[in-house]
Amino acid sequence: MNGVQAGPPGSGQGSGKVILFGEHAVVHGRPAIAAALSRGCLARAQTTTGAGAQSLLRVEPWGVQVGSAEPEADPERELLRRAFAVVCELCSSERQVVSVQGEMEIPSGAGLGSSAALSVAVIRAIDAALQQSRSDADVLAASLAWERVFHGNPSGVDSAMAMATRGGLRRFVRSAAGPVLTPLHTNDVVHVVVGNSAEHGSTMAMVTRVAEHLQRDPARTEAILDAIGDVVDNAQRALETADFARLGRLMDENQGHLERLGLSTPKLERMCQSARDAGALGAKLTGGGGGGCMIALAADASRGQLIARALSDAGYAAFVVEVSG
Ligand code: PMV
């Protein structure tokens, strides 16, 4: 990194997430159920001198570096620069120059909340380097400001989960007064297989697609969003009673609604079918869609491994996460 490191180093962490039920509908006020992953992003920050007037952010393994004040020609990098500049402005009230390094542990554009995980890690690392404390509400507000640069109209579920305890299940609802995050209780561990289609999905483009459906055909689109909301409520009951067969059927139902909104892809459909053929109780895309990851529900740990193997034999990176309430 450029510049001379001046202050003591600070570090921060943000979790990735997996949405089990309710993505997209959550943008429009319906509930969602999500779990924080045990991986996400780690960031280190240090105040610097001699690097010019701008703060720097380097993200690995992307090999990307942006300066807060220097516009980037590449549109994706420019979004990252603008998001970073917004966070620097919010976090560094005295305009201290910071040099931040983020290490991503999850893929980007995959529906696992990489952008929110990076934002929370960066915010926490800057606060640690500047030896200042920030309330959770303020971390969330800064992360949402970052997310608005990338996604325009984020529900806040990614930011809330990036701050949540890893592995815990949460019900999330966006509301005018702020997000409402409720821990969910289940009597058993839930085994979820995550498979990556390796197709890059743009959350912004997919959120825009749903907004366009709402404009063109409000009655049909609202009905689908309501149906997803009902799936989420039923899934909460199935989780609380550890009724995994029902939970699996609800995943398939949720996927049908997402497909009707034009958010799935032929590859994601094939992956869901491969997982079901390998014994999954249900499967669906997760996150923004249009590519990215899918998830499958396994009855137990060994079935989870079999489903993950079936997906990796078909050429997709896959891993199993265990979540509990
Ligand atoms: O693709 P991701 O990981 O950013 O997840 C997006 C989730 C959406 O519900 C589609 C958008 C949102 O802001 O909640």
Short mmCIF file of C-alpha atoms and ligand atoms in Angstrom, two decimals:
data_model
loop_
_atom_site.label_atom_id
_atom_site.label_comp_id
_atom_site.label_asym_id
_atom_site.label_seq_id
_atom_site.Cartn_x
_atom_site.Cartn_y
_atom_site.Cartn_z
CA MET A 1 0.00 0.00 0.00
CA ASN A 2 1.08 3.59 -0.55
CA GLY A 3 1.86 5.99 2.28
CA VAL A 4 3.53 5.58 5.63
CA GLN A 5 1.50 3.70 8.18
CA ALA A 6 1.09 5.98 11.17
CA GLY A 7 -1.41 4.84 13.78
CA PRO A 8 -1.99 1.46 15.44
CA PRO A 9 -3.63 -1.12 13.17
CA GLY A 10 -7.29 -1.99 13.64
CA SER A 11 -9.25 -4.95 12.36
CA GLY A 12 -12.85 -5.79 11.67
CA GLN A 13 -14.97 -8.67 10.45
CA GLY A 14 -18.24 -9.02 8.53
CA SER A 15 -20.15 -12.24 7.87
CA GLY A 16 -21.52 -13.51 4.61
CA LYS A 17 -25.08 -14.76 4.69
CA VAL A 18 -27.35 -17.24 3.11
CA ILE A 19 -31.02 -16.40 2.60
CA LEU A 20 -33.09 -19.53 3.20
CA PHE A 21 -36.43 -17.95 2.27
CA GLY A 22 -37.81 -14.62 1.10
CA GLU A 23 -35.15 -12.82 -0.99
CA HIS A 24 -36.50 -10.03 -3.22
CA ALA A 25 -39.90 -10.06 -1.47
CA VAL A 26 -37.96 -8.72 1.54
CA VAL A 27 -37.11 -5.58 -0.46
CA HIS A 28 -40.87 -4.94 -0.64
CA GLY A 29 -41.71 -5.36 3.03
CA ARG A 30 -42.22 -9.13 3.30
CA PRO A 31 -40.20 -11.15 5.82
CA ALA A 32 -37.12 -13.25 5.04
CA ILE A 33 -35.20 -15.97 6.89
CA ALA A 34 -31.40 -15.90 6.72
CA ALA A 35 -28.34 -17.29 8.47
CA ALA A 36 -24.92 -15.69 8.89
CA LEU A 37 -22.10 -17.75 7.38
CA SER A 38 -18.94 -18.68 9.25
CA ARG A 39 -16.99 -16.91 6.52
CA GLY A 40 -17.22 -13.42 5.10
CA CYS A 41 -14.58 -10.70 5.12
CA LEU A 42 -11.72 -9.69 7.39
CA ALA A 43 -10.32 -6.16 7.13
CA ARG A 44 -7.31 -4.36 8.57
CA ALA A 45 -6.96 -0.58 8.63
CA GLN A 46 -4.29 1.91 9.63
CA THR A 47 -4.09 5.67 9.47
CA THR A 48 -1.42 6.80 7.02
CA THR A 49 0.56 9.87 6.15
CA GLY A 50 2.28 10.71 2.89
CA ALA A 51 -0.21 8.83 0.69
CA GLY A 52 -1.79 12.02 -0.59
CA ALA A 53 -5.17 13.26 0.54
CA GLN A 54 -7.10 10.11 -0.18
CA SER A 55 -7.80 6.92 1.70
CA LEU A 56 -7.06 3.58 0.04
CA LEU A 57 -8.90 0.29 -0.05
CA ARG A 58 -7.30 -2.88 -1.34
CA VAL A 59 -9.40 -6.06 -1.64
CA GLU A 60 -7.89 -9.54 -1.96
CA PRO A 61 -8.09 -12.00 -3.62
CA TRP A 62 -9.69 -9.66 -6.17
CA GLY A 63 -6.38 -7.77 -6.56
CA VAL A 64 -8.36 -4.50 -6.65
CA GLN A 65 -7.26 -1.20 -5.14
CA VAL A 66 -9.24 2.04 -5.15
CA GLY A 67 -8.54 5.49 -3.76
CA SER A 68 -11.45 7.33 -2.18
CA ALA A 69 -10.97 10.47 -4.30
CA GLU A 70 -9.79 9.17 -7.66
CA PRO A 71 -12.60 8.17 -10.09
CA GLU A 72 -12.16 4.78 -11.74
CA ALA A 73 -12.82 4.13 -15.44
CA ASP A 74 -14.12 0.60 -14.78
CA PRO A 75 -17.79 0.81 -13.63
CA GLU A 76 -17.51 -1.96 -10.98
CA ARG A 77 -14.39 -0.38 -9.48
CA GLU A 78 -16.04 3.02 -9.57
CA LEU A 79 -18.95 1.64 -7.52
CA LEU A 80 -16.47 0.23 -4.99
CA ARG A 81 -14.62 3.55 -4.86
CA ARG A 82 -17.84 5.52 -4.31
CA ALA A 83 -19.04 3.12 -1.61
CA PHE A 84 -15.66 3.36 0.14
CA ALA A 85 -15.67 7.17 -0.15
CA VAL A 86 -19.14 7.29 1.47
CA VAL A 87 -17.97 5.12 4.37
CA CYS A 88 -14.73 7.15 4.82
CA GLU A 89 -16.80 10.31 5.00
CA LEU A 90 -19.12 8.79 7.62
CA CYS A 91 -16.41 7.09 9.70
CA SER A 92 -13.54 9.55 9.57
CA SER A 93 -15.10 12.76 10.83
CA GLU A 94 -11.74 14.53 10.96
CA ARG A 95 -10.84 13.36 7.47
CA GLN A 96 -7.99 11.15 8.62
CA VAL A 97 -6.43 9.21 5.75
CA VAL A 98 -6.72 5.45 6.17
CA SER A 99 -5.30 2.54 4.33
CA VAL A 100 -7.60 -0.51 4.46
CA GLN A 101 -7.00 -4.07 3.32
CA GLY A 102 -9.96 -6.45 2.96
CA GLU A 103 -9.63 -10.23 2.63
CA MET A 104 -12.71 -11.84 1.09
CA GLU A 105 -13.52 -15.38 2.19
CA ILE A 106 -16.63 -15.71 -0.02
CA PRO A 107 -17.14 -15.17 -3.76
CA SER A 108 -18.67 -11.92 -5.00
CA GLY A 109 -21.77 -11.71 -7.23
CA ALA A 110 -22.85 -15.05 -5.78
CA GLY A 111 -25.78 -14.08 -3.55
CA LEU A 112 -23.79 -14.60 -0.33
CA GLY A 113 -23.75 -10.94 0.74
CA SER A 114 -20.08 -10.26 -0.08
CA SER A 115 -20.58 -6.52 -0.50
CA ALA A 116 -22.26 -6.08 2.90
CA ALA A 117 -19.65 -8.32 4.58
CA LEU A 118 -16.88 -6.15 3.10
CA SER A 119 -18.64 -2.96 4.19
CA VAL A 120 -19.07 -4.07 7.81
CA ALA A 121 -15.47 -5.33 8.01
CA VAL A 122 -14.17 -2.04 6.56
CA ILE A 123 -16.31 0.12 8.88
CA ARG A 124 -15.25 -1.86 11.96
CA ALA A 125 -11.57 -1.82 10.92
CA ILE A 126 -11.59 1.95 10.33
CA ASP A 127 -13.28 2.51 13.71
CA ALA A 128 -10.67 0.28 15.39
CA ALA A 129 -7.79 2.11 13.67
CA LEU A 130 -9.21 5.48 14.68
CA GLN A 131 -9.86 4.14 18.20
CA GLN A 132 -13.49 5.18 18.10
CA SER A 133 -16.59 3.22 18.99
CA ARG A 134 -19.82 3.12 17.04
CA SER A 135 -23.23 1.78 18.01
CA ASP A 136 -24.62 -1.20 16.09
CA ALA A 137 -27.30 1.10 14.68
CA ASP A 138 -24.60 3.37 13.26
CA VAL A 139 -22.59 0.46 11.80
CA LEU A 140 -25.81 -0.67 10.11
CA ALA A 141 -26.52 2.85 8.82
CA ALA A 142 -22.99 3.17 7.38
CA SER A 143 -23.22 -0.28 5.79
CA LEU A 144 -26.59 0.62 4.26
CA ALA A 145 -25.08 3.81 2.81
CA TRP A 146 -22.39 1.61 1.18
CA GLU A 147 -25.00 -0.89 -0.04
CA ARG A 148 -27.12 1.87 -1.58
CA VAL A 149 -24.20 2.71 -3.89
CA PHE A 150 -24.13 -0.90 -5.12
CA HIS A 151 -27.78 -1.95 -5.03
CA GLY A 152 -29.86 1.23 -5.06
CA ASN A 153 -32.63 -0.13 -2.82
CA PRO A 154 -31.19 -2.69 -0.37
CA SER A 155 -33.60 -4.26 2.12
CA GLY A 156 -30.81 -4.25 4.72
CA VAL A 157 -30.89 -8.02 5.24
CA ASP A 158 -27.29 -8.41 3.98
CA SER A 159 -25.99 -5.64 6.26
CA ALA A 160 -27.90 -6.95 9.29
CA MET A 161 -26.60 -10.49 8.71
CA ALA A 162 -23.05 -9.23 8.13
CA MET A 163 -23.23 -8.00 11.73
CA ALA A 164 -25.03 -11.08 13.12
CA THR A 165 -23.54 -13.92 15.15
CA ARG A 166 -22.28 -16.55 12.78
CA GLY A 167 -24.50 -19.58 12.16
CA GLY A 168 -27.59 -18.12 13.86
CA LEU A 169 -30.95 -18.13 12.11
CA ARG A 170 -32.78 -14.81 11.90
CA ARG A 171 -36.12 -13.55 10.65
CA PHE A 172 -35.69 -10.15 9.01
CA VAL A 173 -38.32 -7.55 8.14
CA ARG A 174 -37.65 -4.15 6.63
CA SER A 175 -39.78 -1.41 8.16
CA ALA A 176 -39.98 2.37 8.04
CA ALA A 177 -38.65 2.50 11.61
CA GLY A 178 -35.65 0.35 10.67
CA PRO A 179 -34.98 -3.34 10.21
CA VAL A 180 -36.46 -5.83 12.65
CA LEU A 181 -34.22 -8.85 13.25
CA THR A 182 -35.59 -11.71 15.36
CA PRO A 183 -33.65 -14.84 16.35
CA LEU A 184 -35.42 -18.03 15.28
CA HIS A 185 -35.45 -21.18 17.37
CA THR A 186 -35.23 -24.66 16.01
CA ASN A 187 -34.81 -27.92 17.92
CA ASP A 188 -32.37 -29.35 15.45
CA VAL A 189 -29.38 -28.33 13.32
CA VAL A 190 -30.32 -27.42 9.75
CA HIS A 191 -27.96 -28.78 7.08
CA VAL A 192 -27.84 -26.52 4.03
CA VAL A 193 -25.74 -27.23 0.93
CA VAL A 194 -24.57 -24.16 -0.98
CA GLY A 195 -23.66 -24.62 -4.66
CA ASN A 196 -22.10 -21.91 -6.80
CA SER A 197 -23.21 -21.71 -10.46
CA ALA A 198 -20.16 -19.50 -11.17
CA GLU A 199 -22.45 -17.30 -13.29
CA HIS A 200 -22.07 -13.72 -12.08
CA GLY A 201 -25.40 -12.43 -10.81
CA SER A 202 -26.08 -8.70 -10.51
CA THR A 203 -28.24 -8.03 -7.46
CA MET A 204 -28.92 -4.50 -8.70
CA ALA A 205 -30.16 -5.81 -12.09
CA MET A 206 -32.37 -8.44 -10.45
CA VAL A 207 -33.84 -6.00 -7.90
CA THR A 208 -34.56 -3.66 -10.84
CA ARG A 209 -36.25 -6.51 -12.72
CA VAL A 210 -38.70 -7.05 -9.85
CA ALA A 211 -39.36 -3.29 -9.64
CA GLU A 212 -40.16 -3.32 -13.37
CA HIS A 213 -42.57 -6.25 -12.90
CA LEU A 214 -44.25 -4.26 -10.12
CA GLN A 215 -44.72 -1.31 -12.47
CA ARG A 216 -45.91 -3.31 -15.48
CA ASP A 217 -48.08 -5.88 -13.73
CA PRO A 218 -48.65 -4.82 -10.11
CA ALA A 219 -51.50 -7.25 -9.31
CA ARG A 220 -49.61 -10.38 -10.45
CA THR A 221 -46.31 -9.27 -8.91
CA GLU A 222 -47.82 -8.32 -5.54
CA ALA A 223 -49.59 -11.69 -5.48
CA ILE A 224 -46.26 -13.49 -6.01
CA LEU A 225 -44.57 -11.38 -3.32
CA ASP A 226 -47.45 -12.15 -0.92
CA ALA A 227 -47.12 -15.85 -1.71
CA ILE A 228 -43.38 -15.66 -0.87
CA GLY A 229 -44.30 -13.93 2.40
CA ASP A 230 -46.65 -16.84 3.22
CA VAL A 231 -43.87 -19.33 2.40
CA VAL A 232 -41.60 -17.52 4.88
CA ASP A 233 -44.23 -17.67 7.66
CA ASN A 234 -44.83 -21.37 7.01
CA ALA A 235 -41.07 -22.02 6.88
CA GLN A 236 -40.66 -20.36 10.27
CA ARG A 237 -43.24 -22.78 11.73
CA ALA A 238 -41.55 -25.75 10.01
CA LEU A 239 -38.17 -24.66 11.42
CA GLU A 240 -39.56 -24.24 14.92
CA THR A 241 -40.99 -27.77 14.81
CA ALA A 242 -37.94 -29.18 12.95
CA ASP A 243 -40.31 -30.43 10.19
CA PHE A 244 -37.62 -30.67 7.50
CA ALA A 245 -39.74 -32.50 4.92
CA ARG A 246 -42.16 -29.57 4.95
CA LEU A 247 -39.28 -27.09 4.96
CA GLY A 248 -37.90 -28.72 1.81
CA ARG A 249 -41.26 -28.51 0.01
CA LEU A 250 -41.45 -24.83 0.97
CA MET A 251 -37.99 -24.27 -0.56
CA ASP A 252 -39.22 -25.73 -3.85
CA GLU A 253 -42.32 -23.54 -3.63
CA ASN A 254 -40.19 -20.44 -2.98
CA GLN A 255 -38.03 -21.32 -6.00
CA GLY A 256 -41.14 -21.58 -8.20
CA HIS A 257 -42.12 -18.02 -7.23
CA LEU A 258 -38.61 -16.69 -7.89
CA GLU A 259 -38.56 -18.42 -11.26
CA ARG A 260 -41.91 -16.78 -12.12
CA LEU A 261 -40.30 -13.40 -11.39
CA GLY A 262 -37.56 -14.18 -13.94
CA LEU A 263 -34.79 -14.44 -11.33
CA SER A 264 -33.61 -17.99 -11.97
CA THR A 265 -31.41 -19.30 -14.79
CA PRO A 266 -31.34 -22.65 -16.64
CA LYS A 267 -28.11 -23.49 -14.80
CA LEU A 268 -29.62 -22.76 -11.37
CA GLU A 269 -32.66 -24.88 -12.28
CA ARG A 270 -30.37 -27.76 -13.30
CA MET A 271 -28.39 -27.46 -10.08
CA CYS A 272 -31.57 -27.51 -7.97
CA GLN A 273 -32.71 -30.63 -9.84
CA SER A 274 -29.30 -32.35 -9.37
CA ALA A 275 -29.53 -31.64 -5.64
CA ARG A 276 -33.08 -33.06 -5.45
CA ASP A 277 -31.96 -36.13 -7.43
CA ALA A 278 -29.16 -36.59 -4.87
CA GLY A 279 -31.75 -36.63 -2.07
CA ALA A 280 -32.24 -32.97 -1.15
CA LEU A 281 -35.58 -32.25 0.54
CA GLY A 282 -35.87 -29.04 -1.49
CA ALA A 283 -33.72 -26.51 -3.34
CA LYS A 284 -33.80 -22.91 -4.51
CA LEU A 285 -31.58 -20.04 -5.60
CA THR A 286 -30.29 -17.80 -2.81
CA GLY A 287 -29.70 -14.05 -2.81
CA GLY A 288 -30.09 -11.87 -5.87
CA GLY A 289 -30.29 -14.69 -8.46
CA GLY A 290 -29.67 -14.30 -12.20
CA GLY A 291 -26.67 -16.53 -11.44
CA GLY A 292 -24.77 -16.90 -8.19
CA CYS A 293 -25.57 -19.61 -5.66
CA MET A 294 -28.34 -22.08 -4.95
CA ILE A 295 -29.06 -23.89 -1.72
CA ALA A 296 -30.42 -27.34 -0.96
CA LEU A 297 -31.84 -28.72 2.27
CA ALA A 298 -30.37 -32.01 3.51
CA ALA A 299 -32.00 -34.29 6.08
CA ASP A 300 -28.69 -34.81 7.92
CA ALA A 301 -24.94 -34.24 7.71
CA SER A 302 -24.12 -37.32 5.62
CA ARG A 303 -26.87 -36.55 3.08
CA GLY A 304 -25.50 -33.01 2.95
CA GLN A 305 -22.07 -34.38 1.96
CA LEU A 306 -23.66 -36.59 -0.74
CA ILE A 307 -25.54 -33.63 -2.24
CA ALA A 308 -22.40 -31.46 -2.15
CA ARG A 309 -20.48 -34.26 -3.89
CA ALA A 310 -23.18 -34.59 -6.58
CA LEU A 311 -22.92 -30.85 -7.25
CA SER A 312 -19.12 -30.86 -7.34
CA ASP A 313 -19.15 -33.93 -9.64
CA ALA A 314 -21.34 -31.85 -11.95
CA GLY A 315 -18.63 -29.14 -11.90
CA TYR A 316 -19.91 -26.71 -9.25
CA ALA A 317 -18.10 -25.60 -6.10
CA ALA A 318 -20.26 -26.66 -3.14
CA PHE A 319 -20.04 -26.63 0.64
CA VAL A 320 -22.31 -27.49 3.56
CA VAL A 321 -23.29 -25.04 6.28
CA GLU A 322 -24.91 -25.97 9.55
CA VAL A 323 -27.28 -23.43 11.02
CA SER A 324 -29.25 -23.49 14.21
CA GLY A 325 -31.53 -21.26 16.22
O1 PMV B 1 -27.27 -11.00 -3.89
P1 PMV B 1 -27.11 -10.57 -2.48
O2 PMV B 1 -26.20 -11.43 -1.67
O3 PMV B 1 -26.74 -9.10 -2.37
O4 PMV B 1 -28.57 -10.71 -1.80
C1 PMV B 1 -29.60 -9.86 -2.22
C2 PMV B 1 -30.88 -10.08 -1.47
C3 PMV B 1 -32.07 -9.35 -2.09
O5 PMV B 1 -33.24 -9.69 -1.31
C4 PMV B 1 -32.32 -9.80 -3.52
C5 PMV B 1 -31.86 -7.84 -2.09
C6 PMV B 1 -32.00 -7.18 -0.74
O6 PMV B 1 -31.57 -6.03 -0.62
O7 PMV B 1 -32.57 -7.78 0.19
#
